[in-house]
C-alpha cells in the first residue's frame, strides 16, 4: 500500500510544457499538457431530495482519479531568470469534472530563461465550470512545482515538471436516491 501511495503522490501532476519567444521580444507563448491525479476528496453538503426531505452527505479521505489537461499560455519575461504567464485551457480535476482554468503562473529559472536547467514555479487562479451539471460558482486553486527546462533551439524550450495542486470546487451533486443531478435550487449548503 505504501508503494501505491508513493507512486500516486509522484504522479499527482506530471506535465510537459513547450514555449517559444519571438526574436527580440520579451513575450513568450506556449502550450502545457499533462496528467494530474485527484488523491484526496473532501466534501460536505446538504440538499433536499425530490420529496422535500433534507439529505446530508459527507466524505473525506482517499479518492484516486486520473485526469488530463491542456493549457495555452502567453507570458512576459520579467528578468533574466523570471517569467510571468497567463494560462487557460481545459483541465480535469475530479471524476466527471472539468474546469476552464484562468491562472497566473510565476516561473523562476536559476540558470536563466533561455538556458538548460532547473525551474521552480507557482500558479494560482480560478476555474470556471466546464460541464452543465455544475453550480455556477467558480473553483479556486493553486499549484507549486519544480522541473527541468531544456532549450531546444534558439528561443524554443521544453519543460518537464512535477507539481502539487489544491482546488476548492463546487461540483454538481448527485441525489443518492434518484441518481440524478440535484438542481441548484434544492442545494442547502
GROMACS .gro file of N, CA and C in nm, residues 32-34 36 67-72 87-93 97-103 127-131 165:
model
   90
   32UNK      N    1   0.094   2.374  -2.257
   32UNK     CA    2   0.129   2.285  -2.148
   32UNK      C    3   0.026   2.173  -2.147
   33UNK      N    4   0.071   2.051  -2.131
   33UNK     CA    5  -0.020   1.938  -2.126
   33UNK      C    6   0.034   1.836  -2.028
   34UNK      N    7  -0.056   1.754  -1.976
   34UNK     CA    8  -0.009   1.654  -1.882
   34UNK      C    9  -0.121   1.579  -1.814
   36UNK      N   10  -0.286   1.486  -1.423
   36UNK     CA   11  -0.291   1.512  -1.279
   36UNK      C   12  -0.386   1.413  -1.216
   67UNK      N   13  -0.670   1.244  -1.434
   67UNK     CA   14  -0.725   1.348  -1.522
   67UNK      C   15  -0.618   1.400  -1.616
   68UNK      N   16  -0.660   1.449  -1.730
   68UNK     CA   17  -0.569   1.511  -1.826
   68UNK      C   18  -0.598   1.660  -1.834
   69UNK      N   19  -0.499   1.735  -1.883
   69UNK     CA   20  -0.521   1.878  -1.904
   69UNK      C   21  -0.437   1.927  -2.021
   70UNK      N   22  -0.483   2.035  -2.082
   70UNK     CA   23  -0.407   2.105  -2.185
   70UNK      C   24  -0.434   2.254  -2.167
   71UNK      N   25  -0.327   2.331  -2.164
   71UNK     CA   26  -0.336   2.476  -2.142
   71UNK      C   27  -0.255   2.550  -2.246
   72UNK      N   28  -0.299   2.666  -2.284
   72UNK     CA   29  -0.222   2.759  -2.367
   72UNK      C   30  -0.180   2.873  -2.277
   87UNK      N   31  -0.244   3.155  -1.813
   87UNK     CA   32  -0.276   3.026  -1.873
   87UNK      C   33  -0.426   3.003  -1.875
   88UNK      N   34  -0.472   2.931  -1.977
   88UNK     CA   35  -0.611   2.888  -1.983
   88UNK      C   36  -0.622   2.769  -2.077
   89UNK      N   37  -0.726   2.690  -2.059
   89UNK     CA   38  -0.747   2.572  -2.142
   89UNK      C   39  -0.859   2.489  -2.086
   90UNK      N   40  -0.836   2.358  -2.076
   90UNK     CA   41  -0.933   2.266  -2.017
   90UNK      C   42  -0.857   2.172  -1.925
   91UNK      N   43  -0.916   2.146  -1.808
   91UNK     CA   44  -0.847   2.064  -1.709
   91UNK      C   45  -0.948   1.976  -1.635
   92UNK      N   46  -0.918   1.847  -1.628
   92UNK     CA   47  -0.997   1.757  -1.546
   92UNK      C   48  -0.946   1.765  -1.403
   93UNK      N   49  -1.038   1.780  -1.307
   93UNK     CA   50  -0.993   1.791  -1.167
   93UNK      C   51  -1.051   1.683  -1.078
   97UNK      N   52  -1.552   1.573  -1.393
   97UNK     CA   53  -1.548   1.715  -1.358
   97UNK      C   54  -1.435   1.786  -1.432
   98UNK      N   55  -1.472   1.876  -1.522
   98UNK     CA   56  -1.375   1.957  -1.597
   98UNK      C   57  -1.397   2.104  -1.565
   99UNK      N   58  -1.287   2.178  -1.567
   99UNK     CA   59  -1.296   2.323  -1.550
   99UNK      C   60  -1.221   2.391  -1.663
  100UNK      N   61  -1.250   2.517  -1.681
  100UNK     CA   62  -1.176   2.603  -1.773
  100UNK      C   63  -1.096   2.698  -1.683
  101UNK      N   64  -0.969   2.664  -1.659
  101UNK     CA   65  -0.891   2.746  -1.566
  101UNK      C   66  -0.841   2.876  -1.630
  102UNK      N   67  -0.829   2.977  -1.549
  102UNK     CA   68  -0.761   3.101  -1.585
  102UNK      C   69  -0.669   3.130  -1.469
  103UNK      N   70  -0.538   3.113  -1.492
  103UNK     CA   71  -0.444   3.126  -1.380
  103UNK      C   72  -0.320   3.204  -1.421
  127UNK      N   73  -1.123   2.858  -1.176
  127UNK     CA   74  -1.165   2.762  -1.277
  127UNK      C   75  -1.314   2.774  -1.298
  128UNK      N   76  -1.354   2.801  -1.419
  128UNK     CA   77  -1.496   2.814  -1.449
  128UNK      C   78  -1.552   2.678  -1.487
  129UNK      N   79  -1.676   2.648  -1.448
  129UNK     CA   80  -1.734   2.517  -1.475
  129UNK      C   81  -1.728   2.482  -1.623
  130UNK      N   82  -1.681   2.360  -1.652
  130UNK     CA   83  -1.671   2.315  -1.789
  130UNK      C   84  -1.776   2.212  -1.825
  131UNK      N   85  -1.874   2.192  -1.736
  131UNK     CA   86  -1.981   2.098  -1.765
  131UNK      C   87  -2.114   2.157  -1.720
  165UNK      N   88  -0.115   2.026  -0.664
  165UNK     CA   89  -0.225   2.121  -0.684
  165UNK      C   90  -0.327   2.104  -0.574
   0.00000   0.00000   0.00000
